[in-house]
XYZ file of N, CA, C and O in Angstrom:
604
model
N 155.248 -6.182 78.949
C 155.528 -7.404 78.215
C 154.231 -8.085 77.799
O 154.094 -8.499 76.665
N 153.269 -8.232 78.731
C 152.007 -8.888 78.406
C 151.252 -8.123 77.333
O 150.669 -8.722 76.440
N 151.299 -6.781 77.379
C 150.610 -5.990 76.354
C 151.205 -6.268 74.982
O 150.485 -6.400 73.999
N 152.513 -6.401 74.906
C 153.156 -6.701 73.623
C 152.773 -8.088 73.146
O 152.515 -8.299 71.965
N 152.722 -9.052 74.065
C 152.320 -10.407 73.715
C 150.873 -10.407 73.240
O 150.536 -11.026 72.230
N 149.999 -9.683 73.942
C 148.592 -9.617 73.563
C 148.435 -8.990 72.183
O 147.705 -9.502 71.344
N 149.145 -7.904 71.927
C 149.070 -7.241 70.624
C 149.580 -8.169 69.533
O 148.946 -8.342 68.502
N 150.725 -8.796 69.755
C 151.290 -9.716 68.776
C 150.342 -10.874 68.522
O 150.122 -11.271 67.382
N 149.751 -11.412 69.566
C 148.838 -12.540 69.424
C 147.586 -12.148 68.662
O 147.118 -12.891 67.808
N 147.056 -10.994 68.958
C 145.843 -10.558 68.264
C 146.115 -10.390 66.773
O 145.315 -10.792 65.945
N 147.264 -9.850 66.453
C 147.616 -9.684 65.050
C 147.842 -11.038 64.401
O 147.351 -11.313 63.319
N 148.556 -11.928 65.092
C 148.848 -13.248 64.536
C 147.593 -14.080 64.367
O 147.432 -14.782 63.383
N 146.695 -14.020 65.340
C 145.505 -14.858 65.309
C 144.367 -14.249 64.516
O 143.618 -14.950 63.866
N 144.225 -12.941 64.576
C 143.053 -12.328 63.951
C 143.395 -11.287 62.893
O 142.520 -10.840 62.183
N 144.640 -10.881 62.835
C 145.002 -9.863 61.862
C 144.394 -8.517 62.174
O 144.071 -7.762 61.282
N 144.234 -8.218 63.450
C 143.591 -6.963 63.828
C 144.580 -6.096 64.578
O 145.622 -6.540 64.977
N 144.188 -4.833 64.804
C 145.052 -3.932 65.555
C 144.986 -4.264 67.019
O 144.089 -4.927 67.479
N 145.961 -3.794 67.771
C 146.005 -4.053 69.193
C 145.025 -3.233 69.982
O 144.862 -3.446 71.165
N 144.345 -2.296 69.379
C 143.331 -1.533 70.085
C 143.835 -0.269 70.738
O 143.056 0.491 71.262
N 145.143 -0.024 70.740
C 145.658 1.165 71.385
C 146.045 2.245 70.389
O 146.452 3.321 70.763
N 145.960 1.941 69.112
C 146.325 2.919 68.114
C 145.161 3.865 67.853
O 144.020 3.521 68.032
N 145.495 5.059 67.378
C 144.456 6.004 67.005
C 144.360 6.042 65.493
O 145.344 5.849 64.795
N 143.189 6.297 65.010
C 142.964 6.436 63.575
C 142.265 7.766 63.346
O 141.550 8.246 64.201
N 142.474 8.341 62.172
C 141.815 9.596 61.852
C 140.614 9.282 60.986
O 140.725 8.583 59.988
N 139.474 9.778 61.395
C 138.253 9.588 60.633
C 138.377 10.306 59.309
O 138.856 11.433 59.261
N 137.944 9.654 58.201
C 138.073 10.324 56.911
C 137.259 11.610 56.820
O 137.584 12.490 56.043
N 136.200 11.745 57.603
C 135.352 12.924 57.503
C 135.881 14.122 58.273
O 135.468 15.234 58.047
N 136.790 13.872 59.231
C 137.392 14.984 59.950
C 138.743 14.537 60.491
O 139.162 13.426 60.259
N 139.389 15.384 61.219
C 140.700 15.019 61.737
C 140.652 14.700 63.222
O 141.653 14.766 63.893
N 139.489 14.327 63.736
C 139.358 13.979 65.141
C 139.822 12.551 65.354
O 139.318 11.634 64.713
N 140.826 12.312 66.238
C 141.272 10.945 66.478
C 140.151 10.124 67.136
O 139.415 10.612 67.986
N 140.039 8.879 66.718
C 139.108 7.954 67.340
C 139.861 6.681 67.660
O 140.811 6.328 66.962
N 139.455 5.997 68.691
C 140.126 4.770 69.100
C 139.475 3.600 68.382
O 138.266 3.447 68.406
N 140.294 2.753 67.774
C 139.801 1.581 67.074
C 140.169 0.362 67.894
O 141.325 0.176 68.263
N 139.191 -0.472 68.202
C 139.428 -1.656 69.017
C 139.781 -2.843 68.142
O 139.647 -2.793 66.927
N 140.155 -3.956 68.803
C 140.528 -5.169 68.083
C 139.390 -5.695 67.234
O 139.604 -6.360 66.244
N 138.156 -5.404 67.595
C 137.031 -5.885 66.809
C 136.716 -4.927 65.655
O 135.717 -5.085 64.989
N 137.571 -3.934 65.467
C 137.448 -2.963 64.383
C 136.232 -2.063 64.512
O 135.769 -1.493 63.547
N 135.694 -1.929 65.683
C 134.597 -0.996 65.874
C 135.147 0.262 66.525
O 136.091 0.223 67.274
N 134.563 1.380 66.217
C 135.009 2.641 66.769
C 134.327 2.840 68.110
O 133.120 2.707 68.232
N 135.131 3.121 69.124
C 134.562 3.353 70.439
C 134.016 4.766 70.503
O 134.503 5.668 69.840
N 133.015 4.932 71.317
C 132.460 6.259 71.502
C 132.621 6.640 72.962
O 133.183 5.900 73.740
N 132.089 7.778 73.304
C 132.189 8.206 74.686
C 131.181 7.474 75.570
O 131.242 7.580 76.782
N 130.261 6.720 74.979
C 129.289 5.957 75.761
C 130.009 4.815 76.465
O 130.884 4.182 75.900
N 129.647 4.541 77.717
C 130.301 3.459 78.451
C 129.931 2.094 77.869
O 128.868 1.912 77.282
N 130.869 1.144 78.008
C 130.604 -0.224 77.587
C 129.546 -0.806 78.513
O 129.657 -0.676 79.731
N 128.509 -1.426 77.957
C 127.487 -1.988 78.835
C 128.067 -3.094 79.711
O 128.926 -3.852 79.274
N 127.605 -3.135 80.929
C 128.032 -4.166 81.859
C 127.175 -5.396 81.605
O 125.948 -5.319 81.629
N 127.828 -6.497 81.301
C 127.123 -7.752 81.072
C 127.360 -8.641 82.280
O 128.500 -9.000 82.587
N 126.305 -8.998 82.975
C 126.468 -9.749 84.215
C 126.766 -11.227 83.970
O 126.452 -11.769 82.914
N 127.357 -11.891 84.969
C 127.521 -13.336 84.895
C 126.149 -14.006 84.958
O 125.183 -13.328 85.306
N 126.044 -15.247 84.633
C 127.159 -16.162 84.386
C 127.754 -15.967 83.004
O 127.080 -15.575 82.060
N 129.062 -16.296 82.924
C 129.795 -16.228 81.667
C 130.037 -17.619 81.083
O 130.391 -17.747 79.926
N 129.856 -18.646 81.916
C 130.088 -20.030 81.499
C 128.800 -20.818 81.657
O 128.219 -20.871 82.747
N 128.346 -21.439 80.557
C 127.111 -22.231 80.581
C 127.364 -23.639 81.098
O 126.545 -24.199 81.839
N 128.492 -24.240 80.695
C 128.788 -25.607 81.121
C 130.276 -25.888 80.985
O 130.991 -25.190 80.262
N 130.705 -26.914 81.692
C 132.078 -27.408 81.606
C 131.990 -28.921 81.774
O 131.702 -29.414 82.861
N 132.199 -29.643 80.673
C 132.011 -31.095 80.668
C 133.266 -31.796 80.183
O 133.854 -31.412 79.169
N 133.634 -32.863 80.888
C 134.787 -33.661 80.487
C 134.376 -34.639 79.403
O 133.339 -35.288 79.492
N 135.206 -34.743 78.373
C 135.030 -35.720 77.306
C 136.383 -36.377 77.044
O 137.432 -35.806 77.366
N 136.336 -37.573 76.467
C 137.568 -38.263 76.081
C 137.830 -37.985 74.603
O 136.930 -38.131 73.779
N 139.042 -37.546 74.271
C 139.411 -37.230 72.893
C 140.675 -37.993 72.514
O 141.258 -38.693 73.346
N 141.125 -37.803 71.283
C 142.359 -38.443 70.825
C 143.579 -37.981 71.606
O 144.568 -38.703 71.690
N 143.540 -36.779 72.171
C 144.665 -36.282 72.961
C 144.481 -36.538 74.454
O 145.296 -36.114 75.252
N 143.428 -37.237 74.828
C 143.163 -37.545 76.228
C 141.941 -36.806 76.730
O 141.137 -36.302 75.945
N 141.811 -36.715 78.058
C 140.653 -36.013 78.614
C 140.690 -34.530 78.257
O 141.748 -33.909 78.251
N 139.514 -33.978 77.959
C 139.407 -32.579 77.561
C 138.191 -31.973 78.239
O 137.111 -32.568 78.239
N 138.381 -30.808 78.828
C 137.274 -30.089 79.438
C 136.694 -29.155 78.384
O 137.360 -28.225 77.916
N 135.460 -29.428 77.981
C 134.776 -28.598 76.992
C 133.984 -27.531 77.723
O 133.026 -27.842 78.419
N 134.397 -26.291 77.552
C 133.795 -25.160 78.249
C 132.922 -24.396 77.262
O 133.403 -23.940 76.220
N 131.650 -24.261 77.583
C 130.709 -23.526 76.722
C 130.409 -22.174 77.365
O 129.851 -22.114 78.459
N 130.783 -21.076 76.701
C 130.470 -19.752 77.246
C 129.007 -19.395 77.013
O 128.373 -19.890 76.081
N 128.478 -18.544 77.867
C 127.132 -18.007 77.682
C 127.205 -16.867 76.662
O 128.297 -16.384 76.340
N 126.072 -16.382 76.168
C 126.112 -15.206 75.291
C 126.826 -14.013 75.939
O 127.600 -13.320 75.287
N 126.585 -13.784 77.232
C 127.287 -12.686 77.912
C 128.780 -12.956 77.994
O 129.594 -12.036 77.885
N 129.152 -14.223 78.196
C 130.566 -14.582 78.238
C 131.269 -14.341 76.915
O 132.459 -14.056 76.883
N 130.539 -14.439 75.838
C 131.122 -14.197 74.516
C 131.315 -12.705 74.246
O 132.174 -12.322 73.458
N 130.528 -11.834 74.894
C 130.542 -10.404 74.558
C 131.101 -9.488 75.640
O 131.398 -8.335 75.362
N 131.207 -9.950 76.863
C 131.625 -9.076 77.955
C 133.030 -8.530 77.696
O 133.880 -9.217 77.143
N 133.245 -7.267 78.067
C 134.532 -6.609 77.848
C 135.212 -6.188 79.152
O 136.253 -5.576 79.111
N 134.646 -6.490 80.281
C 135.219 -6.109 81.569
C 136.595 -6.758 81.754
O 136.769 -7.938 81.467
N 137.560 -5.996 82.261
C 138.894 -6.566 82.460
C 138.937 -7.651 83.541
O 139.886 -8.418 83.595
N 137.916 -7.740 84.377
C 137.891 -8.764 85.424
C 136.990 -9.952 85.081
O 136.930 -10.915 85.819
N 136.304 -9.883 83.961
C 135.352 -10.936 83.598
C 136.020 -12.290 83.360
O 135.454 -13.333 83.691
N 137.221 -12.299 82.802
C 137.921 -13.563 82.566
C 138.198 -14.308 83.852
O 138.028 -15.532 83.927
N 138.606 -13.580 84.891
C 138.852 -14.224 86.191
C 137.549 -14.742 86.784
O 137.512 -15.830 87.368
N 136.478 -13.983 86.647
C 135.171 -14.443 87.130
C 134.743 -15.697 86.370
O 134.242 -16.654 86.951
N 134.959 -15.706 85.063
C 134.594 -16.869 84.250
C 135.387 -18.102 84.690
O 134.829 -19.201 84.777
N 136.684 -17.945 84.984
C 137.488 -19.079 85.450
C 136.965 -19.580 86.795
O 136.888 -20.791 87.024
N 136.563 -18.669 87.681
C 135.975 -19.097 88.967
C 134.695 -19.898 88.722
O 134.410 -20.874 89.425
N 133.922 -19.503 87.708
C 132.716 -20.268 87.364
C 133.081 -21.674 86.895
O 132.420 -22.650 87.270
N 134.129 -21.780 86.078
C 134.586 -23.104 85.634
C 134.945 -23.953 86.844
O 134.542 -25.121 86.944
N 135.688 -23.376 87.790
C 136.113 -24.133 88.971
C 134.934 -24.497 89.871
O 134.965 -25.542 90.527
N 133.898 -23.675 89.898
C 132.694 -24.052 90.658
C 131.995 -25.228 89.980
O 131.462 -26.109 90.657
N 132.001 -25.251 88.653
C 131.384 -26.355 87.920
C 132.215 -27.632 88.040
O 131.658 -28.729 88.086
N 133.542 -27.499 88.070
C 134.431 -28.647 88.183
C 135.746 -28.245 88.839
O 136.667 -27.795 88.156
N 135.840 -28.415 90.173
C 137.072 -28.049 90.876
C 138.301 -28.802 90.365
O 139.420 -28.328 90.503
N 138.106 -29.957 89.747
C 139.215 -30.726 89.203
C 139.911 -30.054 88.035
O 140.966 -30.501 87.601
N 139.348 -28.986 87.521
C 139.953 -28.269 86.391
C 141.175 -27.462 86.812
O 141.939 -27.015 85.956
N 141.375 -27.288 88.103
C 142.459 -26.453 88.598
C 143.769 -27.244 88.622
O 144.244 -27.641 89.678
N 144.339 -27.476 87.436
C 145.610 -28.182 87.317
C 146.590 -27.304 86.547
O 146.175 -26.370 85.853
N 147.906 -27.600 86.656
C 148.894 -26.754 85.967
C 148.600 -26.625 84.470
O 148.341 -27.596 83.780
N 148.616 -25.409 84.000
C 148.426 -25.134 82.581
C 146.988 -24.925 82.142
O 146.747 -24.324 81.087
N 146.021 -25.409 82.918
C 144.624 -25.297 82.489
C 144.152 -23.847 82.476
O 143.483 -23.423 81.538
N 144.497 -23.068 83.507
C 144.060 -21.668 83.529
C 144.711 -20.882 82.389
O 144.060 -20.058 81.751
N 145.968 -21.172 82.093
C 146.641 -20.478 80.985
C 145.952 -20.790 79.658
O 145.760 -19.896 78.830
N 145.551 -22.048 79.444
C 144.816 -22.398 78.225
C 143.474 -21.663 78.198
O 143.066 -21.127 77.165
N 142.788 -21.648 79.349
C 141.507 -20.947 79.426
C 141.687 -19.467 79.115
O 140.924 -18.887 78.335
N 142.691 -18.838 79.753
C 142.927 -17.408 79.530
C 143.198 -17.121 78.053
O 142.714 -16.124 77.517
N 143.949 -17.993 77.412
C 144.233 -17.816 75.982
C 142.937 -17.893 75.180
O 142.679 -17.048 74.323
N 142.099 -18.891 75.467
C 140.819 -19.003 74.766
C 139.933 -17.791 75.072
O 139.300 -17.238 74.182
N 139.879 -17.392 76.329
C 139.055 -16.253 76.730
C 139.486 -14.986 75.983
O 138.667 -14.221 75.500
N 140.776 -14.779 75.884
C 141.296 -13.575 75.256
C 141.192 -13.606 73.740
O 140.806 -12.617 73.130
N 141.504 -14.754 73.118
C 141.630 -14.790 71.666
C 140.530 -15.551 70.937
O 140.148 -15.146 69.844
N 140.019 -16.639 71.481
C 138.973 -17.403 70.774
C 137.731 -16.546 70.587
O 137.033 -16.670 69.579
N 137.471 -15.667 71.530
C 136.289 -14.803 71.409
C 136.441 -13.828 70.250
O 135.450 -13.370 69.691
N 137.676 -13.528 69.839
C 137.923 -12.643 68.699
C 137.962 -13.452 67.403
O 137.300 -13.128 66.434
N 138.757 -14.512 67.409
C 139.022 -15.283 66.202
C 137.834 -16.148 65.797
O 137.498 -16.244 64.624
N 137.217 -16.816 66.782
C 136.075 -17.689 66.516
C 134.968 -17.386 67.529
O 134.702 -18.179 68.425
N 134.296 -16.257 67.391
C 133.323 -15.858 68.411
C 132.143 -16.820 68.573
O 131.533 -16.845 69.634
N 131.847 -17.623 67.568
C 130.723 -18.554 67.678
C 131.147 -19.994 67.916
O 130.314 -20.901 67.830
N 132.426 -20.229 68.214
C 132.883 -21.588 68.486
C 132.088 -22.117 69.686
O 132.048 -21.480 70.745
N 131.439 -23.279 69.552
C 130.548 -23.764 70.617
C 131.238 -23.998 71.964
O 130.685 -23.681 73.000
N 132.452 -24.563 71.925
C 133.163 -24.819 73.176
C 134.632 -24.479 73.016
O 135.170 -24.460 71.907
N 135.244 -24.218 74.152
C 136.691 -24.053 74.225
C 137.184 -25.281 74.951
O 136.726 -25.584 76.067
N 138.115 -25.999 74.362
C 138.575 -27.256 74.930
C 139.962 -27.076 75.533
O 140.885 -26.635 74.845
N 140.090 -27.421 76.810
C 141.376 -27.331 77.489
C 141.696 -28.697 78.075
O 140.805 -29.431 78.502
N 142.993 -29.033 78.059
C 143.405 -30.368 78.458
C 144.477 -30.322 79.542
O 145.442 -29.567 79.427
N 144.323 -31.167 80.577
C 145.300 -31.169 81.667
C 146.649 -31.759 81.269
O 147.647 -31.497 81.935
N 146.709 -32.543 80.187
C 147.984 -33.158 79.820
C 148.814 -32.296 78.870
O 149.881 -32.710 78.446
N 148.357 -31.108 78.547
C 149.165 -30.206 77.717
C 150.270 -29.600 78.572
O 150.092 -29.366 79.768
N 151.422 -29.313 77.973
C 152.528 -28.766 78.758
C 152.269 -27.326 79.199
O 151.532 -26.585 78.554
N 152.878 -26.960 80.309
C 152.858 -25.580 80.776
C 153.933 -24.854 79.967
O 155.086 -25.292 79.933
N 153.536 -23.790 79.291
C 154.451 -23.078 78.388
C 154.403 -21.580 78.648
O 153.529 -21.083 79.354
N 155.314 -20.871 78.011
C 155.348 -19.407 78.121
C 154.134 -18.812 77.420
O 153.521 -19.464 76.554
N 153.775 -17.577 77.754
C 152.660 -16.925 77.058
C 152.876 -16.859 75.542
O 151.940 -17.066 74.769
N 154.117 -16.616 75.127
C 154.402 -16.541 73.691
C 154.140 -17.879 73.005
O 153.555 -17.924 71.916
N 154.573 -18.967 73.633
C 154.351 -20.298 73.045
C 152.871 -20.667 73.073
O 152.361 -21.290 72.142
N 152.168 -20.273 74.128
C 150.721 -20.532 74.206
C 150.017 -19.881 73.013
O 149.176 -20.494 72.355
N 150.383 -18.663 72.730
C 149.756 -17.932 71.626
C 150.155 -18.531 70.276
O 149.308 -18.745 69.414
N 151.442 -18.835 70.116
C 151.885 -19.376 68.825
C 151.271 -20.744 68.544
O 151.128 -21.135 67.391
N 150.872 -21.463 69.593
C 150.229 -22.773 69.415
C 148.706 -22.641 69.311
O 148.003 -23.652 69.313
N 148.221 -21.402 69.240
C 146.781 -21.117 69.172
C 146.036 -21.721 70.371
O 144.975 -22.306 70.230
N 146.641 -21.587 71.552
C 146.072 -22.020 72.837
C 146.098 -23.530 73.020
O 145.454 -24.052 73.938
N 146.822 -24.261 72.167
C 146.878 -25.721 72.238
C 148.329 -26.207 72.213
O 148.752 -26.862 71.262
N 149.099 -25.918 73.282
C 150.515 -26.311 73.271
C 150.675 -27.832 73.326
O 149.882 -28.542 73.933
N 151.684 -28.309 72.635
C 152.036 -29.720 72.722
C 151.232 -30.658 71.846
O 151.366 -31.863 71.985
N 150.392 -30.146 70.972
C 149.631 -31.062 70.128
C 148.512 -30.386 69.393
O 148.337 -29.177 69.491
N 147.727 -31.185 68.674
C 146.648 -30.611 67.864
C 145.490 -30.090 68.719
O 145.340 -30.473 69.875
N 144.699 -29.234 68.104
C 143.493 -28.698 68.756
C 142.451 -29.792 68.895
O 142.314 -30.633 68.032
N 141.742 -29.751 69.972
C 140.598 -30.659 70.183
C 139.336 -29.864 70.218
O 139.273 -28.758 70.565
């Protein structure tokens, strides 16, 4: 179910493939894997990018209320490890334990998964504790900002 949601979200947000399809190279008939970033993967391993993944997490007051502005590091913007998102969230909680409220991790996960594709140079990802807790499908359809406008 999550894979289908992720694929649907990537297409809806970025118009890209889900990364699991194969494509045939025009120069030969050897299948190659195309990722969501539209780059062809090779047999070379993905480089391991070490933490930290989060540069800062600062509370600001906005029109929708308090908002935690999370700034990823360059490694946080590029890392592809399947466990890096959880490590990045732990970094956020070390910077501000008060961020651990209902719905905040889901907003962070949505930004971690999709903002890095759709807006890779966005300076901060803003998550708000007063946003409603919603299903993964609704989180994606709201572009990671359920219950109101983006901050």
